[in-house]
Tab-separated table of N, CA and C in Angstrom:
chain	number	residue	atom	x	y	z
P	1	MET	N	39.344	17.015	19.634
P	1	MET	CA	38.235	17.600	18.902
P	1	MET	C	37.054	17.763	19.857
P	2	ARG	N	36.434	18.890	19.804
P	2	ARG	CA	35.306	19.206	20.669
P	2	ARG	C	34.009	19.209	19.872
P	3	ILE	N	32.966	18.613	20.424
P	3	ILE	CA	31.670	18.582	19.758
P	3	ILE	C	30.702	19.420	20.587
P	4	SER	N	30.029	20.315	19.909
P	4	SER	CA	29.084	21.178	20.615
P	4	SER	C	27.790	20.426	20.933
P	5	LYS	N	27.026	20.994	21.833
P	5	LYS	CA	25.732	20.423	22.221
P	5	LYS	C	24.799	20.332	21.011
P	6	ASN	N	24.804	21.373	20.173
P	6	ASN	CA	23.964	21.360	18.965
P	6	ASN	C	24.382	20.260	17.997
P	7	GLN	N	25.684	20.023	17.877
P	7	GLN	CA	26.163	18.964	16.988
P	7	GLN	C	25.724	17.595	17.496
P	8	ILE	N	25.775	17.405	18.807
P	8	ILE	CA	25.340	16.134	19.381
P	8	ILE	C	23.848	15.928	19.121
P	9	HIS	N	23.056	16.979	19.343
P	9	HIS	CA	21.612	16.872	19.084
P	9	HIS	C	21.340	16.549	17.621
P	10	ARG	N	22.074	17.180	16.726
P	10	ARG	CA	21.888	16.926	15.293
P	10	ARG	C	22.237	15.482	14.957
P	11	ILE	N	23.325	14.971	15.515
P	11	ILE	CA	23.737	13.587	15.263
P	11	ILE	C	22.673	12.620	15.769
P	12	VAL	N	22.162	12.868	16.967
P	12	VAL	CA	21.124	12.005	17.531
P	12	VAL	C	19.872	12.043	16.663
P	13	ARG	N	19.461	13.242	16.241
P	13	ARG	CA	18.277	13.360	15.383
P	13	ARG	C	18.464	12.590	14.085
P	14	GLU	N	19.629	12.737	13.480
P	14	GLU	CA	19.894	12.049	12.214
P	14	GLU	C	19.861	10.534	12.386
P	15	GLU	N	20.468	10.048	13.455
P	15	GLU	CA	20.486	8.608	13.698
P	15	GLU	C	19.082	8.077	13.965
P	16	LYS	N	18.301	8.803	14.729
P	16	LYS	CA	16.931	8.376	15.000
P	16	LYS	C	16.125	8.351	13.709
P	17	ARG	N	16.267	9.396	12.899
P	17	ARG	CA	15.567	9.449	11.623
P	17	ARG	C	15.972	8.270	10.741
P	18	ARG	N	17.262	7.988	10.687
P	18	ARG	CA	17.770	6.900	9.864
P	18	ARG	C	17.195	5.559	10.328
P	19	LEU	N	17.162	5.337	11.638
P	19	LEU	CA	16.629	4.083	12.169
P	19	LEU	C	15.147	3.919	11.865
P	20	VAL	N	14.386	4.990	12.028
P	20	VAL	CA	12.949	4.919	11.727
P	20	VAL	C	12.739	4.623	10.253
P	21	GLU	N	13.491	5.303	9.399
P	21	GLU	CA	13.317	5.106	7.959
P	21	GLU	C	13.731	3.704	7.526
P	22	GLN	N	14.725	3.130	8.201
P	22	GLN	CA	15.173	1.795	7.825
P	22	GLN	C	14.268	0.707	8.378
P	23	SER	N	13.818	0.843	9.614
P	23	SER	CA	13.049	-0.228	10.231
P	23	SER	C	11.567	-0.178	9.870
P	24	GLY	N	11.009	1.005	9.670
P	24	GLY	CA	9.584	1.134	9.373
P	24	GLY	C	9.144	0.363	8.146
P	25	PRO	N	9.781	0.559	6.998
P	25	PRO	CA	9.360	-0.181	5.808
P	25	PRO	C	9.537	-1.692	5.952
P	26	LEU	N	10.569	-2.115	6.680
P	26	LEU	CA	10.787	-3.551	6.847
P	26	LEU	C	9.668	-4.188	7.661
P	27	GLU	N	9.255	-3.523	8.732
P	27	GLU	CA	8.162	-4.042	9.552
P	27	GLU	C	6.855	-4.034	8.757
P	28	LEU	N	6.616	-2.965	8.027
P	28	LEU	CA	5.413	-2.889	7.205
P	28	LEU	C	5.420	-4.010	6.166
P	29	ALA	N	6.562	-4.225	5.534
P	29	ALA	CA	6.679	-5.289	4.532
P	29	ALA	C	6.438	-6.658	5.157
P	30	ARG	N	7.010	-6.885	6.337
P	30	ARG	CA	6.840	-8.170	7.015
P	30	ARG	C	5.363	-8.449	7.293
P	31	VAL	N	4.666	-7.458	7.810
P	31	VAL	CA	3.259	-7.650	8.168
P	31	VAL	C	2.390	-7.791	6.916
P	32	ILE	N	2.675	-6.992	5.904
P	32	ILE	CA	1.895	-7.115	4.665
P	32	ILE	C	2.102	-8.492	4.053
P	33	ASN	N	3.341	-8.925	3.983
P	33	ASN	CA	3.619	-10.240	3.393
P	33	ASN	C	2.989	-11.379	4.199
P	34	LYS	N	2.926	-11.214	5.516
P	34	LYS	CA	2.397	-12.268	6.379
P	34	LYS	C	0.871	-12.305	6.398
P	35	HIS	N	0.244	-11.128	6.440
P	35	HIS	CA	-1.185	-11.073	6.704
P	35	HIS	C	-2.060	-10.576	5.556
P	36	TYR	N	-1.465	-9.939	4.598
P	36	TYR	CA	-2.298	-9.310	3.576
P	36	TYR	C	-2.858	-10.364	2.640
P	37	VAL	N	-4.164	-10.354	2.468
P	37	VAL	CA	-4.801	-11.365	1.635
P	37	VAL	C	-5.202	-10.737	0.305
P	38	THR	N	-6.309	-10.079	0.282
P	38	THR	CA	-6.767	-9.424	-0.944
P	38	THR	C	-7.472	-8.131	-0.574
P	39	PRO	N	-7.523	-7.197	-1.506
P	39	PRO	CA	-8.285	-5.969	-1.286
P	39	PRO	C	-9.758	-6.332	-1.154
P	40	PRO	N	-10.613	-5.493	-0.682
P	40	PRO	CA	-10.379	-4.109	-0.328
P	40	PRO	C	-10.114	-3.860	1.150
P	41	GLU	N	-10.059	-4.898	1.981
P	41	GLU	CA	-9.973	-4.645	3.411
P	41	GLU	C	-8.724	-5.257	4.025
P	42	PRO	N	-7.669	-4.439	4.284
P	42	PRO	CA	-6.469	-4.978	4.932
P	42	PRO	C	-6.786	-5.406	6.361
P	43	PRO	N	-6.161	-6.471	6.838
P	43	PRO	CA	-6.374	-6.918	8.221
P	43	PRO	C	-5.946	-5.840	9.226
P	44	GLN	N	-6.493	-5.917	10.426
P	44	GLN	CA	-6.217	-4.914	11.460
P	44	GLN	C	-4.726	-4.805	11.775
P	45	GLU	N	-3.998	-5.917	11.782
P	45	GLU	CA	-2.561	-5.840	12.087
P	45	GLU	C	-1.823	-5.006	11.045
P	46	VAL	N	-2.228	-5.139	9.783
P	46	VAL	CA	-1.623	-4.316	8.732
P	46	VAL	C	-1.936	-2.844	8.984
P	47	LEU	N	-3.187	-2.551	9.335
P	47	LEU	CA	-3.571	-1.165	9.611
P	47	LEU	C	-2.822	-0.601	10.814
P	48	ASP	N	-2.624	-1.429	11.843
P	48	ASP	CA	-1.883	-0.978	13.028
P	48	ASP	C	-0.430	-0.656	12.688
P	49	VAL	N	0.202	-1.520	11.908
P	49	VAL	CA	1.598	-1.286	11.527
P	49	VAL	C	1.691	-0.090	10.582
P	50	LEU	N	0.718	0.061	9.711
P	50	LEU	CA	0.686	1.223	8.823
P	50	LEU	C	0.619	2.508	9.644
P	51	GLU	N	-0.237	2.518	10.651
P	51	GLU	CA	-0.367	3.687	11.534
P	51	GLU	C	0.954	3.983	12.237
P	52	ALA	N	1.598	2.939	12.766
P	52	ALA	CA	2.883	3.120	13.447
P	52	ALA	C	3.952	3.616	12.466
P	53	TYR	N	3.938	3.075	11.257
P	53	TYR	CA	4.911	3.478	10.238
P	53	TYR	C	4.749	4.952	9.872
P	54	THR	N	3.528	5.376	9.601
P	54	THR	CA	3.329	6.772	9.192
P	54	THR	C	3.564	7.726	10.363
P	55	ASP	N	3.236	7.298	11.587
P	55	ASP	CA	3.562	8.120	12.758
P	55	ASP	C	5.078	8.260	12.898
P	56	GLY	N	5.786	7.160	12.682
P	56	GLY	CA	7.249	7.196	12.739
P	56	GLY	C	7.842	8.087	11.665
P	57	MET	N	7.244	8.047	10.475
P	57	MET	CA	7.735	8.917	9.400
P	57	MET	C	7.492	10.377	9.742
P	58	ALA	N	6.339	10.686	10.347
P	58	ALA	CA	6.069	12.067	10.756
P	58	ALA	C	7.126	12.537	11.751
P	59	GLU	N	7.460	11.670	12.696
P	59	GLU	CA	8.474	12.021	13.684
P	59	GLU	C	9.849	12.173	13.036
P	60	ALA	N	10.182	11.257	12.139
P	60	ALA	CA	11.478	11.341	11.450
P	60	ALA	C	11.564	12.610	10.610
P	61	TRP	N	10.490	12.921	9.910
P	61	TRP	CA	10.493	14.140	9.094
P	61	TRP	C	10.552	15.372	9.976
P	62	SER	N	9.866	15.334	11.103
P	62	SER	CA	9.896	16.461	12.026
P	62	SER	C	11.322	16.707	12.519
P	63	LEU	N	12.069	15.617	12.734
P	63	LEU	CA	13.456	15.731	13.197
P	63	LEU	C	14.387	16.320	12.132
P	64	GLN	N	13.914	16.406	10.906
P	64	GLN	CA	14.740	16.983	9.841
P	64	GLN	C	14.751	18.505	9.872
P	65	TRP	N	13.961	19.102	10.774
P	65	TRP	CA	13.963	20.560	10.866
P	65	TRP	C	15.366	21.019	11.187
P	66	ASP	N	15.833	21.975	10.414
P	66	ASP	CA	17.205	22.460	10.547
P	66	ASP	C	17.189	23.951	10.856
P	67	PRO	N	17.548	24.334	12.091
P	67	PRO	CA	17.555	25.755	12.426
P	67	PRO	C	18.588	26.535	11.623
P	68	GLY	N	19.535	25.836	11.005
P	68	GLY	CA	20.533	26.494	10.168
P	68	GLY	C	20.031	26.813	8.767
P	69	ASP	N	18.904	26.231	8.391
P	69	ASP	CA	18.323	26.494	7.080
P	69	ASP	C	17.503	27.777	7.173
P	70	PRO	N	17.856	28.792	6.385
P	70	PRO	CA	17.170	30.078	6.508
P	70	PRO	C	15.670	30.012	6.200
P	71	VAL	N	15.260	29.175	5.270
P	71	VAL	CA	13.833	29.075	4.939
P	71	VAL	C	13.082	28.418	6.091
P	72	MET	N	13.617	27.299	6.590
P	72	MET	CA	12.957	26.623	7.707
P	72	MET	C	12.903	27.538	8.934
P	73	ARG	N	14.006	28.226	9.188
P	73	ARG	CA	14.062	29.107	10.345
P	73	ARG	C	13.057	30.244	10.223
P	74	SER	N	12.841	30.754	9.004
P	74	SER	CA	11.922	31.881	8.830
P	74	SER	C	10.477	31.504	9.156
P	75	TYR	N	10.104	30.240	8.930
P	75	TYR	CA	8.740	29.804	9.219
P	75	TYR	C	8.619	29.153	10.597
P	76	GLY	N	9.721	28.657	11.116
P	76	GLY	CA	9.730	28.091	12.456
P	76	GLY	C	9.465	26.602	12.498
P	77	GLN	N	9.834	26.022	13.624
P	77	GLN	CA	9.711	24.579	13.772
P	77	GLN	C	8.260	24.118	13.844
P	78	ASP	N	7.384	24.920	14.433
P	78	ASP	CA	5.976	24.520	14.498
P	78	ASP	C	5.380	24.338	13.106
P	79	ALA	N	5.719	25.248	12.196
P	79	ALA	CA	5.209	25.144	10.820
P	79	ALA	C	5.769	23.889	10.144
P	80	TRP	N	7.053	23.604	10.385
P	80	TRP	CA	7.663	22.406	9.804
P	80	TRP	C	7.002	21.142	10.369
P	81	ASP	N	6.773	21.124	11.691
P	81	ASP	CA	6.139	19.966	12.311
P	81	ASP	C	4.741	19.735	11.740
P	82	MET	N	4.009	20.811	11.481
P	82	MET	CA	2.675	20.687	10.900
P	82	MET	C	2.765	20.109	9.480
P	83	GLN	N	3.751	20.557	8.733
P	83	GLN	CA	3.937	20.030	7.379
P	83	GLN	C	4.284	18.540	7.427
P	84	ALA	N	5.158	18.147	8.362
P	84	ALA	CA	5.535	16.739	8.506
P	84	ALA	C	4.308	15.901	8.866
P	85	SER	N	3.475	16.420	9.739
P	85	SER	CA	2.252	15.721	10.126
P	85	SER	C	1.306	15.579	8.938
P	86	ASP	N	1.121	16.662	8.188
P	86	ASP	CA	0.248	16.610	7.007
P	86	ASP	C	0.786	15.627	5.972
P	87	ALA	N	2.106	15.598	5.814
P	87	ALA	CA	2.723	14.666	4.864
P	87	ALA	C	2.474	13.225	5.295
P	88	SER	N	2.555	12.958	6.599
P	88	SER	CA	2.340	11.588	7.066
P	88	SER	C	0.887	11.154	6.875
P	89	VAL	N	-0.049	12.091	7.017
P	89	VAL	CA	-1.458	11.774	6.769
P	89	VAL	C	-1.649	11.413	5.294
P	90	GLN	N	-1.043	12.198	4.420
P	90	GLN	CA	-1.153	11.884	2.996
P	90	GLN	C	-0.501	10.540	2.691
P	91	LEU	N	0.666	10.278	3.286
P	91	LEU	CA	1.331	9.000	3.059
P	91	LEU	C	0.443	7.846	3.521
P	92	HIS	N	-0.164	7.988	4.681
P	92	HIS	CA	-1.070	6.961	5.206
P	92	HIS	C	-2.201	6.692	4.212
P	93	ASP	N	-2.830	7.763	3.743
P	93	ASP	CA	-3.949	7.618	2.807
P	93	ASP	C	-3.509	6.976	1.492
P	94	GLN	N	-2.329	7.355	1.014
P	94	GLN	CA	-1.834	6.805	-0.251
P	94	GLN	C	-1.489	5.324	-0.108
P	95	ILE	N	-0.880	4.961	1.008
P	95	ILE	CA	-0.549	3.544	1.222
P	95	ILE	C	-1.832	2.731	1.363
P	96	LEU	N	-2.798	3.264	2.062
P	96	LEU	CA	-4.080	2.574	2.195
P	96	LEU	C	-4.713	2.364	0.820
P	97	ALA	N	-4.625	3.362	-0.036
P	97	ALA	CA	-5.157	3.230	-1.398
P	97	ALA	C	-4.409	2.141	-2.166
P	98	ILE	N	-3.100	2.067	-1.961
P	98	ILE	CA	-2.311	1.014	-2.614
P	98	ILE	C	-2.775	-0.352	-2.129
P	99	LEU	N	-2.980	-0.481	-0.817
P	99	LEU	CA	-3.393	-1.767	-0.252
P	99	LEU	C	-4.802	-2.165	-0.669
P	100	GLU	N	-5.628	-1.193	-0.977
P	100	GLU	CA	-7.011	-1.478	-1.350
P	100	GLU	C	-7.191	-1.692	-2.848
P	101	THR	N	-6.094	-1.599	-3.603
P	101	THR	CA	-6.138	-1.770	-5.044
P	101	THR	C	-5.506	-3.113	-5.407
P	102	PRO	N	-6.190	-3.917	-6.195
P	102	PRO	CA	-5.589	-5.194	-6.593
P	102	PRO	C	-4.232	-4.971	-7.256
P	103	ASP	N	-3.281	-5.816	-6.907
P	103	ASP	CA	-1.925	-5.684	-7.445
P	103	ASP	C	-1.482	-7.036	-7.974
P	104	GLU	N	-1.562	-7.182	-9.281
P	104	GLU	CA	-1.194	-8.448	-9.913
P	104	GLU	C	0.311	-8.661	-9.937
P	105	SER	N	1.067	-7.564	-9.862
P	105	SER	CA	2.518	-7.665	-10.001
P	105	SER	C	3.198	-8.192	-8.744
P	106	GLY	N	2.542	-8.058	-7.581
P	106	GLY	CA	3.164	-8.491	-6.340
P	106	GLY	C	4.210	-7.516	-5.818
P	107	HIS	N	4.165	-6.293	-6.300
P	107	HIS	CA	5.161	-5.288	-5.913
P	107	HIS	C	4.576	-4.237	-4.969
P	108	ILE	N	3.769	-4.670	-4.026
P	108	ILE	CA	3.133	-3.716	-3.111
P	108	ILE	C	4.179	-2.941	-2.325
P	109	ILE	N	5.181	-3.634	-1.793
P	109	ILE	CA	6.191	-2.970	-0.965
P	109	ILE	C	6.955	-1.940	-1.783
P	110	GLN	N	7.296	-2.269	-3.006
P	110	GLN	CA	7.991	-1.320	-3.877
P	110	GLN	C	7.126	-0.085	-4.102
P	111	ARG	N	5.842	-0.282	-4.326
P	111	ARG	CA	4.926	0.851	-4.537
P	111	ARG	C	4.831	1.701	-3.271
P	112	VAL	N	4.819	1.068	-2.099
P	112	VAL	CA	4.764	1.793	-0.824
P	112	VAL	C	6.032	2.628	-0.650
P	113	GLU	N	7.185	2.040	-0.922
P	113	GLU	CA	8.450	2.773	-0.781
P	113	GLU	C	8.524	3.947	-1.755
P	114	GLU	N	8.059	3.726	-2.977
P	114	GLU	CA	8.044	4.816	-3.960
P	114	GLU	C	7.130	5.944	-3.496
P	115	GLU	N	5.992	5.598	-2.919
P	115	GLU	CA	5.060	6.612	-2.426
P	115	GLU	C	5.674	7.394	-1.266
P	116	ALA	N	6.365	6.695	-0.368
P	116	ALA	CA	7.027	7.371	0.756
P	116	ALA	C	8.084	8.349	0.245
P	117	ASP	N	8.854	7.936	-0.747
P	117	ASP	CA	9.861	8.828	-1.329
P	117	ASP	C	9.203	10.044	-1.980
P	118	TYR	N	8.106	9.805	-2.684
P	118	TYR	CA	7.399	10.896	-3.359
P	118	TYR	C	6.841	11.909	-2.354
P	119	VAL	N	6.219	11.409	-1.290
P	119	VAL	CA	5.647	12.307	-0.282
P	119	VAL	C	6.761	13.091	0.416
P	120	GLU	N	7.882	12.436	0.702
P	120	GLU	CA	8.996	13.153	1.329
P	120	GLU	C	9.530	14.246	0.399
P	121	GLU	N	9.587	13.960	-0.880
P	121	GLU	CA	10.013	14.974	-1.848
P	121	GLU	C	9.045	16.161	-1.845
P	122	GLN	N	7.749	15.870	-1.809
P	122	GLN	CA	6.753	16.943	-1.737
P	122	GLN	C	6.956	17.775	-0.467
P	123	LEU	N	7.222	17.107	0.637
P	123	LEU	CA	7.444	17.805	1.906
P	123	LEU	C	8.612	18.778	1.778
P	124	HIS	N	9.711	18.313	1.237
P	124	HIS	CA	10.895	19.168	1.113
P	124	HIS	C	10.729	20.247	0.051
P	125	ASN	N	9.785	20.062	-0.845
P	125	ASN	CA	9.495	21.094	-1.843
P	125	ASN	C	8.483	22.115	-1.329
P	126	GLY	N	8.041	21.957	-0.090
P	126	GLY	CA	7.128	22.922	0.507
P	126	GLY	C	5.678	22.746	0.116
P	127	GLU	N	5.328	21.587	-0.426
P	127	GLU	CA	3.963	21.397	-0.905
P	127	GLU	C	2.946	21.179	0.209
P	128	PHE	N	3.415	21.050	1.434
P	128	PHE	CA	2.505	20.895	2.566
P	128	PHE	C	2.446	22.153	3.421
P	129	TYR	N	3.107	23.210	2.956
P	129	TYR	CA	3.098	24.460	3.718
P	129	TYR	C	1.729	25.104	3.597
P	130	ARG	N	1.200	25.523	4.742
P	130	ARG	CA	-0.083	26.232	4.760
P	130	ARG	C	0.137	27.587	5.409
P	131	ASP	N	-0.371	28.638	4.768
P	131	ASP	CA	-0.293	29.956	5.400
P	131	ASP	C	-1.355	30.025	6.492
P	132	SER	N	-1.475	31.155	7.131
P	132	SER	CA	-2.425	31.283	8.243
P	132	SER	C	-3.869	31.067	7.812
P	133	GLY	N	-4.136	31.178	6.517
P	133	GLY	CA	-5.491	30.954	6.018
P	133	GLY	C	-5.767	29.495	5.707
P	134	GLY	N	-4.772	28.643	5.900
P	134	GLY	CA	-4.974	27.234	5.665
P	134	GLY	C	-4.834	26.830	4.203
P	135	VAL	N	-4.243	27.697	3.393
P	135	VAL	CA	-4.088	27.401	1.971
P	135	VAL	C	-2.827	26.576	1.777
P	136	THR	N	-2.939	25.475	1.052
P	136	THR	CA	-1.775	24.655	0.751
P	136	THR	C	-1.150	25.178	-0.532
P	137	TYR	N	0.139	25.370	-0.477
P	137	TYR	CA	0.861	25.860	-1.671
P	137	TYR	C	1.280	24.715	-2.531
């Protein structure tokens, strides 16, 4: 069986995306559980890990660009990368809002994971696409 160069690149991208998605929330959860005290001000280590997590998600989402998808191909990889970046900014802001809100249930990590899933769904639904005028659809 022969594997093309494009297939190898796709496999590598998928594996990298999978690793980022699996390890990012675990590290964020570890730091939140260890250092998070009470709102409204998360400790700097939490903010640093949050930044790394959302940057990793932007990269993972960027790697999901598929040249075989006619819609993605029509707008190009640069447009997809911009959408992934915008999605990660929104995810960062939403997680920060979660951390700054008192949570009596103790389910901060669950809320963070749900928010990440929601933002990724918005990304794939094209909600971060901006035309040349900067309008978000």
